[in-house]
Coordinates of C-alpha atoms and ligand atoms in Angstrom, one line a residue:
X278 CA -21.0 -23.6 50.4
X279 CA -21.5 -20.1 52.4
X280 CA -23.4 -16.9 51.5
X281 CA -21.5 -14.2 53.2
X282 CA -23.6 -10.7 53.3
X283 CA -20.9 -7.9 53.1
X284 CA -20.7 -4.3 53.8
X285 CA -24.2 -3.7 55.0
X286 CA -25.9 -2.1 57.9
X287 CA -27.1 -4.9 61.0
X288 CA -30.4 -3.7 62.2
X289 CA -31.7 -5.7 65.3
X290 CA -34.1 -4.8 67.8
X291 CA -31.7 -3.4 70.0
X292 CA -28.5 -2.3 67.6
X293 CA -27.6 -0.7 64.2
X294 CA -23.7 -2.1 63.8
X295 CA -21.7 -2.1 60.5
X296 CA -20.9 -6.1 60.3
X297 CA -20.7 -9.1 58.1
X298 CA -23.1 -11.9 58.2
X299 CA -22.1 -15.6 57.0
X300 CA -24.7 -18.3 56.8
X301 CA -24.0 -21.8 56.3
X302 CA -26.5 -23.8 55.0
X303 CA -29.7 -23.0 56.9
X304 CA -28.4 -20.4 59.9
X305 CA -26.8 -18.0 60.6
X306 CA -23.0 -18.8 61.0
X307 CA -21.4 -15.4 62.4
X308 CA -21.2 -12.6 62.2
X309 CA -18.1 -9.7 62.7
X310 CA -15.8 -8.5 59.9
X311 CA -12.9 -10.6 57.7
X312 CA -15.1 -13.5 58.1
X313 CA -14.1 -16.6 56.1
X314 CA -14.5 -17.1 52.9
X315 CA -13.7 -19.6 50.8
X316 CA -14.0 -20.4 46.3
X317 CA -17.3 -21.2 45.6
X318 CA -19.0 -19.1 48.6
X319 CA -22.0 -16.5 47.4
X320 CA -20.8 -12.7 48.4
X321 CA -23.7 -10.2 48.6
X322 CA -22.8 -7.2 48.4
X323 CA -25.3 -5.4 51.0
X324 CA -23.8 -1.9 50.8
X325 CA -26.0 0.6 51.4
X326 CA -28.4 -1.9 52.7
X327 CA -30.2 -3.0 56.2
X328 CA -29.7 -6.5 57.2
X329 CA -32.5 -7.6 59.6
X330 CA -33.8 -11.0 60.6
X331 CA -37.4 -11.9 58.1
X332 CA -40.4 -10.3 59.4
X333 CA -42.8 -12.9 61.4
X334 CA -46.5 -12.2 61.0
X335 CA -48.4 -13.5 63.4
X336 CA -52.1 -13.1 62.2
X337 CA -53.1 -14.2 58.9
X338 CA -56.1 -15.8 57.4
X339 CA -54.7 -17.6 54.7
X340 CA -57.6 -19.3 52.6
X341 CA -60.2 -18.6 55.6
X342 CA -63.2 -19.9 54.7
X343 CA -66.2 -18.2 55.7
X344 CA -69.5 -18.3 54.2
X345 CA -70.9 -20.7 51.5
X346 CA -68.0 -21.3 49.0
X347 CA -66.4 -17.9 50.1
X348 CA -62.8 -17.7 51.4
X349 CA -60.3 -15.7 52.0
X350 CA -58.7 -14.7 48.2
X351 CA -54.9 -15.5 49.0
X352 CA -54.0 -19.4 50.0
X353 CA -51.0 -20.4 51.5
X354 CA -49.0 -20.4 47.9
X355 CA -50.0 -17.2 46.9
X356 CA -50.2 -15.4 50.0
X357 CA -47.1 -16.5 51.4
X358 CA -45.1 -15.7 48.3
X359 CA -46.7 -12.1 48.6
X360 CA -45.4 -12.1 52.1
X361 CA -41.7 -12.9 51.1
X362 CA -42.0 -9.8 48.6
X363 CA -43.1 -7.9 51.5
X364 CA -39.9 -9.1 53.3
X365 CA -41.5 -11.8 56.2
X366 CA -40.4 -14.9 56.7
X367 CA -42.6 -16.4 58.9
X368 CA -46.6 -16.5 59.1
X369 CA -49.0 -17.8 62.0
X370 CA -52.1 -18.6 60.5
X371 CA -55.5 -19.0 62.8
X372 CA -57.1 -22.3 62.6
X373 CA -60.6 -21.6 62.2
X374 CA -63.0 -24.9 62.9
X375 CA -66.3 -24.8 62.3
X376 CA -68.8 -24.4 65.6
X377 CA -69.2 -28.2 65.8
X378 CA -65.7 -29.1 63.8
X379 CA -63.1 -30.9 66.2
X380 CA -59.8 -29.1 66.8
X381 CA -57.8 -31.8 65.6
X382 CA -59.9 -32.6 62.4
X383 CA -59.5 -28.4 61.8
X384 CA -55.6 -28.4 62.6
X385 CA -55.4 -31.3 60.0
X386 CA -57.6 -29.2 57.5
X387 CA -55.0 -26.4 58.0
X388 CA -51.8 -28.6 57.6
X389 CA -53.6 -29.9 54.4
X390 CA -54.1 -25.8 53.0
X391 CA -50.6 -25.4 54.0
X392 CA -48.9 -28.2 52.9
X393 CA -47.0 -28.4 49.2
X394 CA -48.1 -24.7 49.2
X395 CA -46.6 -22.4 51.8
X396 CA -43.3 -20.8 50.3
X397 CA -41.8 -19.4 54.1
X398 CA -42.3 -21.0 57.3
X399 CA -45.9 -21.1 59.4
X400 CA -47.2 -22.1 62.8
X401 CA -50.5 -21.7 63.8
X402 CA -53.0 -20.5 66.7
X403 CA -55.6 -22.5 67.5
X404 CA -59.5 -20.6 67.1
X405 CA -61.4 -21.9 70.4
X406 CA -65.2 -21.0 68.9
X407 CA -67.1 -23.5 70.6
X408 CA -67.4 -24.2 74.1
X409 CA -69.0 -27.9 74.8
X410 CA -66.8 -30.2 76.5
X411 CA -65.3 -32.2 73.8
X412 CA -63.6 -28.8 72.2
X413 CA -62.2 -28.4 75.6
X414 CA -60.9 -32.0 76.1
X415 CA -58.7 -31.7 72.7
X416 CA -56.7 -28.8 74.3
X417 CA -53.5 -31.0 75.1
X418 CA -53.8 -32.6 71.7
X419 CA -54.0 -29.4 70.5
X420 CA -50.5 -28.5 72.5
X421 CA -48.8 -31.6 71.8
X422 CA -49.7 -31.2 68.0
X423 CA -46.8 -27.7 68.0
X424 CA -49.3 -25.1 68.6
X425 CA -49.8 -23.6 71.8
X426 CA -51.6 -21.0 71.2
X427 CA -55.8 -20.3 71.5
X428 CA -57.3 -17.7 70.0
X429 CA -60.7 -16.1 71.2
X430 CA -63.5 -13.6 70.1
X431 CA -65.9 -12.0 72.2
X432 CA -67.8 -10.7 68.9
X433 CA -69.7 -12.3 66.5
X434 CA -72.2 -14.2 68.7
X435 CA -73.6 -16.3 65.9
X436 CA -70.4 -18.3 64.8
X437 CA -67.4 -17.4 66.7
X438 CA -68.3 -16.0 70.1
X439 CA -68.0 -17.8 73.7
X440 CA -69.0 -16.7 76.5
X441 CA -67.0 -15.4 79.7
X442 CA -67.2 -18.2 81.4
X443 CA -65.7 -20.3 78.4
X444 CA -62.9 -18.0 78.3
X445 CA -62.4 -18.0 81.8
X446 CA -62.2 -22.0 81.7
X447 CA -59.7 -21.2 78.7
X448 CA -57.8 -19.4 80.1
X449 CA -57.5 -21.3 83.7
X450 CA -56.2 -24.5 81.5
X451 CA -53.4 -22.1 79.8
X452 CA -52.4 -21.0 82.3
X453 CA -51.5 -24.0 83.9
X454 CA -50.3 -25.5 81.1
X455 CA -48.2 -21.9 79.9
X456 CA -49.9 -21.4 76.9
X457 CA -51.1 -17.5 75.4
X458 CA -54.8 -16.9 75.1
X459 CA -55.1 -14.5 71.8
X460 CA -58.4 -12.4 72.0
X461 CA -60.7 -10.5 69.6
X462 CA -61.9 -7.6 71.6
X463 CA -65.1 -6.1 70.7
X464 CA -68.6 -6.5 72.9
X465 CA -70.0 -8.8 70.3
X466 CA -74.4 -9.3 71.9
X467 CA -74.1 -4.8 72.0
X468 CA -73.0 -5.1 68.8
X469 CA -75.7 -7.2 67.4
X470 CA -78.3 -5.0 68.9
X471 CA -76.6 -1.8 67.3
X472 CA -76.6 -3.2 64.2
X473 CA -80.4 -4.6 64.3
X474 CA -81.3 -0.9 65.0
X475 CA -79.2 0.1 62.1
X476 CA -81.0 -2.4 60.0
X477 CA -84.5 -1.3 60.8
X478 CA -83.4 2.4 60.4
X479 CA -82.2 1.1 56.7
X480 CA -78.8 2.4 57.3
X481 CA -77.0 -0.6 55.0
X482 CA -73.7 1.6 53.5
X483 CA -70.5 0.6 54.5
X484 CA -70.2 3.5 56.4
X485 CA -72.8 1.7 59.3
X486 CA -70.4 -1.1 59.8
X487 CA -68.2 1.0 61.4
X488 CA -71.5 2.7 63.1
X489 CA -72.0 -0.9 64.7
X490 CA -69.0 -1.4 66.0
X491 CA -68.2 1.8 68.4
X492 CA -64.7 1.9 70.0
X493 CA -66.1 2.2 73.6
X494 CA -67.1 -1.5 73.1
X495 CA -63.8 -2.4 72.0
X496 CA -62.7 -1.1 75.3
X497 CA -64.8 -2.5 77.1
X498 CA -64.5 -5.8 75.9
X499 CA -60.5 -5.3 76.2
X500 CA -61.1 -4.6 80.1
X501 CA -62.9 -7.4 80.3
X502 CA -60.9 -10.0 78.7
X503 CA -57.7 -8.7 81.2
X504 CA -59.9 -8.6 83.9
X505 CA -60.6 -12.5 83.6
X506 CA -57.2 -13.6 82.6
X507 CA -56.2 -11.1 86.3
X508 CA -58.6 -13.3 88.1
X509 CA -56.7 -17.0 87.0
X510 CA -53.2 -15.4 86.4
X511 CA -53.3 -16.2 82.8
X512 CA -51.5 -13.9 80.2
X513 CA -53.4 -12.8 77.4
X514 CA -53.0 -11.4 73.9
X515 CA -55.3 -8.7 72.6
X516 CA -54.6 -8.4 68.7
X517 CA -55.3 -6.2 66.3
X518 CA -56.2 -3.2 68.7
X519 CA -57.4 -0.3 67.1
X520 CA -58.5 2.3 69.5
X521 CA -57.6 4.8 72.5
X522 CA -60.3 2.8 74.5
X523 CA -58.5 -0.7 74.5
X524 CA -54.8 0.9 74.6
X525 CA -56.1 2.9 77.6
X526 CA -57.3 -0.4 79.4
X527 CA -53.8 -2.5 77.9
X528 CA -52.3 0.8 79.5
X529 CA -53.4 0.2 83.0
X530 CA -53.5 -3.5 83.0
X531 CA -49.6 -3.1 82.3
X532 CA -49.4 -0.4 85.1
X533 CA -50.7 -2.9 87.1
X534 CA -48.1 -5.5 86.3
X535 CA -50.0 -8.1 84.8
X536 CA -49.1 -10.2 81.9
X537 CA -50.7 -8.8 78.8
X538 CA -49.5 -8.6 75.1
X539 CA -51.2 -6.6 72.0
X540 CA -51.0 -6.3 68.7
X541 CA -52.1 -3.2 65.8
X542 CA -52.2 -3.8 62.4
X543 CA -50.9 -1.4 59.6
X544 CA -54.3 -0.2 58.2
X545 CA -55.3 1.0 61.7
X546 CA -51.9 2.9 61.7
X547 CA -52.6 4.5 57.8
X548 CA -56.4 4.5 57.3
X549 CA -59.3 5.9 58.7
X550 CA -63.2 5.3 59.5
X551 CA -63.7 8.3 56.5
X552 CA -62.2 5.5 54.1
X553 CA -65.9 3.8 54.6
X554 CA -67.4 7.0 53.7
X555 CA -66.2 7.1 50.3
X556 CA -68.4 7.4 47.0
X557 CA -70.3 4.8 45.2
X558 CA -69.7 1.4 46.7
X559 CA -65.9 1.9 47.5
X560 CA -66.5 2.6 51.4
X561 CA -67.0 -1.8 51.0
X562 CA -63.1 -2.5 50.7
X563 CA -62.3 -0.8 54.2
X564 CA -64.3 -2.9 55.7
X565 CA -62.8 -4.7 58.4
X566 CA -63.5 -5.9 62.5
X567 CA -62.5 -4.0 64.5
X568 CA -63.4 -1.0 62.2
X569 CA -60.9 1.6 61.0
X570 CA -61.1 4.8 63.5
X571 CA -61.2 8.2 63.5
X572 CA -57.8 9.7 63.0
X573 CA -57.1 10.5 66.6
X574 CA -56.7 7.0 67.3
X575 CA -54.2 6.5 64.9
X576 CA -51.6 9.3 66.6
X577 CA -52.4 7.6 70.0
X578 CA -51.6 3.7 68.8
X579 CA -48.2 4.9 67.5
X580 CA -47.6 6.4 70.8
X581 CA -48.5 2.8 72.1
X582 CA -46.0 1.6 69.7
X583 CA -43.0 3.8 70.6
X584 CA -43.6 3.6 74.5
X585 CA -44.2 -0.3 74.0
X586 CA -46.9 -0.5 75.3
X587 CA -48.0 -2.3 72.2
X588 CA -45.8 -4.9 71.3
X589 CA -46.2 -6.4 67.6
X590 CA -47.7 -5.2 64.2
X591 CA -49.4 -7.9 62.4
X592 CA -51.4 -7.8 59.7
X593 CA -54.5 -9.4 60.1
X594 CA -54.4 -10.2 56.2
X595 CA -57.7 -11.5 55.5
X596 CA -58.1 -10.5 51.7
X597 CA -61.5 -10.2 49.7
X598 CA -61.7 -8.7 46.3
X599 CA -64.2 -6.5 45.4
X600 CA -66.0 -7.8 42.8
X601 CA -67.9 -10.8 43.5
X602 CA -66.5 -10.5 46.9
X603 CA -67.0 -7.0 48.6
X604 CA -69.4 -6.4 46.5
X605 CA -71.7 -9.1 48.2
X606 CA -73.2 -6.5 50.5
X607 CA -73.9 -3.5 48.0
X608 CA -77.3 -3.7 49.6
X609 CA -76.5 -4.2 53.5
X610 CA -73.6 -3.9 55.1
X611 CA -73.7 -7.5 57.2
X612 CA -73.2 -9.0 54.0
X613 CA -69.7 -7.6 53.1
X614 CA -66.7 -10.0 53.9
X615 CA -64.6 -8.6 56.8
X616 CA -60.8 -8.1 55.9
X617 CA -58.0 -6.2 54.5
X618 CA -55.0 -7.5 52.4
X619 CA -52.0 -6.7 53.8
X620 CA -49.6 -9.4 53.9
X621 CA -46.9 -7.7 51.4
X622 CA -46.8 -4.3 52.3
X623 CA -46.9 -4.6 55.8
X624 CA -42.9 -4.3 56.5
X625 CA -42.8 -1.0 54.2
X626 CA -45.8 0.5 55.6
X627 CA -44.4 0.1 59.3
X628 CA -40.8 1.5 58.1
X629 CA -43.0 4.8 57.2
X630 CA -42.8 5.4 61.1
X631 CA -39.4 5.5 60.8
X632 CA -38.9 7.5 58.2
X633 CA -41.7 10.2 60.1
X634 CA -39.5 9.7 63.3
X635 CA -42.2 8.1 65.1
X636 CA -40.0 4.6 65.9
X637 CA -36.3 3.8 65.2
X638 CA -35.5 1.7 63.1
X639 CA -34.7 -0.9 65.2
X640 CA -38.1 -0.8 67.1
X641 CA -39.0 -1.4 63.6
X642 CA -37.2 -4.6 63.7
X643 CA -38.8 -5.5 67.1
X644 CA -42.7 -4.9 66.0
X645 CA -41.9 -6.7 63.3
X646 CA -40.1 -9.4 63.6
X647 CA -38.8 -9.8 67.2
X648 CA -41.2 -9.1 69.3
X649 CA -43.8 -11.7 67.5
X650 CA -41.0 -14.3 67.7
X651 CA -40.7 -13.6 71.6
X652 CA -44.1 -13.7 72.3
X653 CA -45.0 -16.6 70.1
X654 CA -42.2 -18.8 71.1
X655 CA -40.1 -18.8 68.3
X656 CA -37.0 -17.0 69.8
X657 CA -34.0 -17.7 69.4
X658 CA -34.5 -19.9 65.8
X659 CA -36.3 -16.6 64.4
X660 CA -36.9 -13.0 64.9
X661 CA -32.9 -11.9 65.4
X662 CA -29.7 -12.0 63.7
X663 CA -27.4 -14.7 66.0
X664 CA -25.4 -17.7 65.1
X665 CA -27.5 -20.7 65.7
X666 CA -30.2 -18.7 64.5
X667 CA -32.5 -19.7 60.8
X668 CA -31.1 -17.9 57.9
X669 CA -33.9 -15.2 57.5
X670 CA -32.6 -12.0 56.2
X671 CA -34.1 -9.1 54.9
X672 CA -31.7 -7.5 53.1
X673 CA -33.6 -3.5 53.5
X674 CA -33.4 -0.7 50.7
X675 CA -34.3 2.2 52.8
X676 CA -34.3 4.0 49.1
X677 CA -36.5 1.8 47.1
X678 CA -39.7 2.9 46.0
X679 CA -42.5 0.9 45.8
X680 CA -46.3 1.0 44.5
X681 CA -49.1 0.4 46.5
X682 CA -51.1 -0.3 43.8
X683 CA -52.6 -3.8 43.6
X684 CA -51.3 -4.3 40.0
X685 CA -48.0 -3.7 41.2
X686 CA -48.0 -6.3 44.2
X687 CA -48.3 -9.9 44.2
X688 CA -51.6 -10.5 46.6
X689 CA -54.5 -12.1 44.9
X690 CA -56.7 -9.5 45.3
X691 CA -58.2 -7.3 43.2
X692 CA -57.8 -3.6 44.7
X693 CA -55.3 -2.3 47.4
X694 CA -56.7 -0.3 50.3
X695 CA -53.6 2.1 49.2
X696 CA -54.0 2.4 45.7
X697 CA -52.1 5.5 44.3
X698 CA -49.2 5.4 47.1
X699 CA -45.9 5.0 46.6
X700 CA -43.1 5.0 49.3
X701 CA -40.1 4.4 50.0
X702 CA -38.7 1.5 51.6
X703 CA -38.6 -2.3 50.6
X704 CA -36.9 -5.4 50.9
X705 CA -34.2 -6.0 47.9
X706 CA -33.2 -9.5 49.0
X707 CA -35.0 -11.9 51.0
X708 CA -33.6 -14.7 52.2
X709 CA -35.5 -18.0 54.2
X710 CA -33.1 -20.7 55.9
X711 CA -30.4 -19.2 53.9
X712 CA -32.1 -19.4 50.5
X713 CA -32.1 -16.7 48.5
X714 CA -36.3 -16.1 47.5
X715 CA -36.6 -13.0 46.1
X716 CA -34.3 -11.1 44.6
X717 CA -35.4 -7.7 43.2
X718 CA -38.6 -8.5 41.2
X719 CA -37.8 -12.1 40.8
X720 CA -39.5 -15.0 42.9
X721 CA -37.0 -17.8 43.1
X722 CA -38.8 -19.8 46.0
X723 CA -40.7 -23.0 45.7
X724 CA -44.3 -23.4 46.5
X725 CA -44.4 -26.5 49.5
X726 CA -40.7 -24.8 50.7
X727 CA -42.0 -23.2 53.9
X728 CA -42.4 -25.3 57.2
X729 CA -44.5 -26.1 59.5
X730 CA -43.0 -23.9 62.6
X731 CA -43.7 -26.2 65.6
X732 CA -44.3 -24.4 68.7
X733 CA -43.6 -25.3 72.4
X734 CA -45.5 -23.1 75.4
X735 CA -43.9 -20.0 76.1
X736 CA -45.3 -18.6 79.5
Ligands
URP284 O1 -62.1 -8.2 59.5 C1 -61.4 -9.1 59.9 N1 -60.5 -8.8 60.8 N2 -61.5 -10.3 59.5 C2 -60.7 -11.4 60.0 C3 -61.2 -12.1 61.2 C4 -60.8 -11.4 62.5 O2 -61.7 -10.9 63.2 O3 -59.6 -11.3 62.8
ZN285 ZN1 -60.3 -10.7 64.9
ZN286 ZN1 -57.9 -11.9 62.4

């Protein structure tokens, strides 16, 4: 039996054409007009609608755990099922060992948070956080295992930071083997000194987080990380990029011809460093690495976006609640959990741009979906509407309002960083591998449905 999706609006990455769409069981089977139909085939009726491939995050921190018993507040079930709300598809979720933990023994870990749990389909990156010999003999395992894909941070020096030299030896083995090198850009040993000083000046607020973390030093760091993938021809992926400082050095590096790939995130598009300013304790649930910026920087990354020289919008979604949670570091600032939740609402958010005029809507469709499925090698089986291709449509309700309000989406999280805004534009239908999982309010997919998206290199 066929679903065919009739008398909507095809948005791709590069066209908007009135056509039909017929899947057959898991893809996409054609597309054109008077396609076949026969008794017993589904007919959606999409008028009025955008039809565009699932949106594919490609950073999420799905049950992250971080400190003592504290993780991330949405696992794979609930966060992924937020996701589908939000209209994606398709998640990459970061493997995050522990300094000391094996790659394999972490990528198992992950499989085992994902598995019987994860409503869409996920890959994963790989988090390289250690940099003693055995981490670096597991690399091909790592590869063979469907995930090729390492992710680095040159911030926080105590758990997750490795030095130049590691990422230069990182990046020398991707290269050869045509893998992507993901990197968290901030000068992690001048931020720890900052934030000392801050400490011994007893400046704990929220507000001093951002204080610690100065844009300058996410610039510089960006430099450097494209100055050592230059040096051994490696490309490199700088994600969730925030400021003028790091799109300026992305800027040149590009000029230049070299290989590199970045990412923003929605809250650095919508919110601002003020956000950590605000009264009583509330400053705590903005707080994120990078920081939110001052406003300016926010004009200049959609500029990025529209020009392309950013490429994807992910979300980073790494949620927290506030009580119990946030509310950790009402004293001092280092003890707040870093993250926003953003999984759900980062489709309708982005499709804000278009409605300002800042992107069309089918750069919409390539931030979102596309351009994370090129990068992250899972073109042609997701990110665009072909034959041959998965099943995952968004069927798109340019009129539909939605609340931002955390009581009125479905992450498990106690506040929204958006509470009180409502705006227009949200998925109706979503569809993964030609199943119908949400439609309207109604959740009709299965926890443990999703799977595992195994990756091949892409470079
Ligand atoms: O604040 C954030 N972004 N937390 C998640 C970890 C990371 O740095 O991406
Ligand atoms: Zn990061
Ligand atoms: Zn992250």
């Amino acid at each position: 039996m066929a679903t065919l999706i009739v008398n909507g609006t095809l948005v791709t990455a590069s066209e908007s054409l009135k056509a039909d769409l017929r899947i057959e069981g898991e893809k996409i089977d054609r597309i054109g007009t008077n396609l076949p139909c026969a008794p017993g085939d589904t007919i959606v009726d999409a008028r009025g609608l955008l039809v565009m491939p699932g949106g594919i995050d490609a950073h999420t921190h799905l049950d992250l755990p971080i400190s003592g018993t504290l993780r991330a507040s949405d696992d794979f079930e609930t966060g992924t099922r937020a996701a589908a709300f939000g209209g994606t598809t398709s998640v990459i979720d970061f493997v995050s060992p522990a300094r000391g933990q094996g790659l394999m023994a972490a990528l198992d870990t992950w499989h085992g948070l994902a598995r019987g749990k994860a409503a869409i389909d996920y890959g994963f990156h790989m988090s390289v956080v250690d940099e003693r010999p055995e981490i670096f003999a597991e690399l091909d395992a790592v590869l063979d295992a469907g995930v090729p894909s390492f992710k680095i941070y040159t911030a926080y020096p105590d758990t997750l930071m490795i030095s130049d030299g590691a990422i230069l030896r990182l990046l020398t083995w991707s290269a050869r083997r045509g893998t992507l090198v993901l990197a968290h850009a901030e000068n992690g040993s001048a931020i720890a000194e900052l934030t000392a000083s801050l400490a011994r000046e007893k400046k704990l607020a929220p507000r001093y987080h951002a204080e610690s973390r100065p844009s300058i030093l996410e610039g510089e760091a960006t430099a450097r990380l494209i100055a050592l993938a230059e040096v051994v021809d490696a490309p490199l992926y700088i994600v969730h990029v925030t400021c003028i400082e790091a799109l300026e050095a992305i800027r040149a590096a590009l000029r230049r011809g070299l290989d590199v790939y970045s990412e923003t995130c929605p809250h650095y598009l919508f919110l601002a460093e003020e956000a950590l300013r605000r009264p009583g304790f509330e400053g705590a649930k903005f707080v994120c690495s990078p920081p939110l910026r001052p406003q300016a920087h926010a004009q200049k990354l959609w500029q990025g976006l529209a020009l392309g020289d950013i490429d994807a919008v992910s979300t980073d979604h790494c949620p927290f609640d506030f009580d119990g949670a946030k509310t950790l570091g009402r004293e001092d600032f280092r003890k707040i959990p870093n993250g926003l939740p953003s999984i759900e609402t980062r489709l309708t958010l982005m499709w804000q741009g278009v409605l300002q005029r800042r992107i069309s809507e089918n750069r919409f469709v390539e931030l979102v979906s596309t351009a994370p499925a090129r990068i992250h090698g899972l073109c042609p089986r997701k990110g665009v509407l072909t034959p041959g291709a998965d099943a995952d449509i968004v069927l798109w309700d340019p009129n539909k309002e939605v609340r931002l309000d955390a009581s009125a989406l479905h992450m498990r999280v106690d506040y929204s960083p958006y509470e009180g805004m409502t705006l227009r534009g949200a998925p109706s239908q979503v569809f993964s591998r030609g199943e119908c999982i949400v439609d309207g309010e109604a959740f009709l997919g299965k926890p443990g449905r999703g799977q595992f998206l195994r990756r091949a290199p892409t470079q």
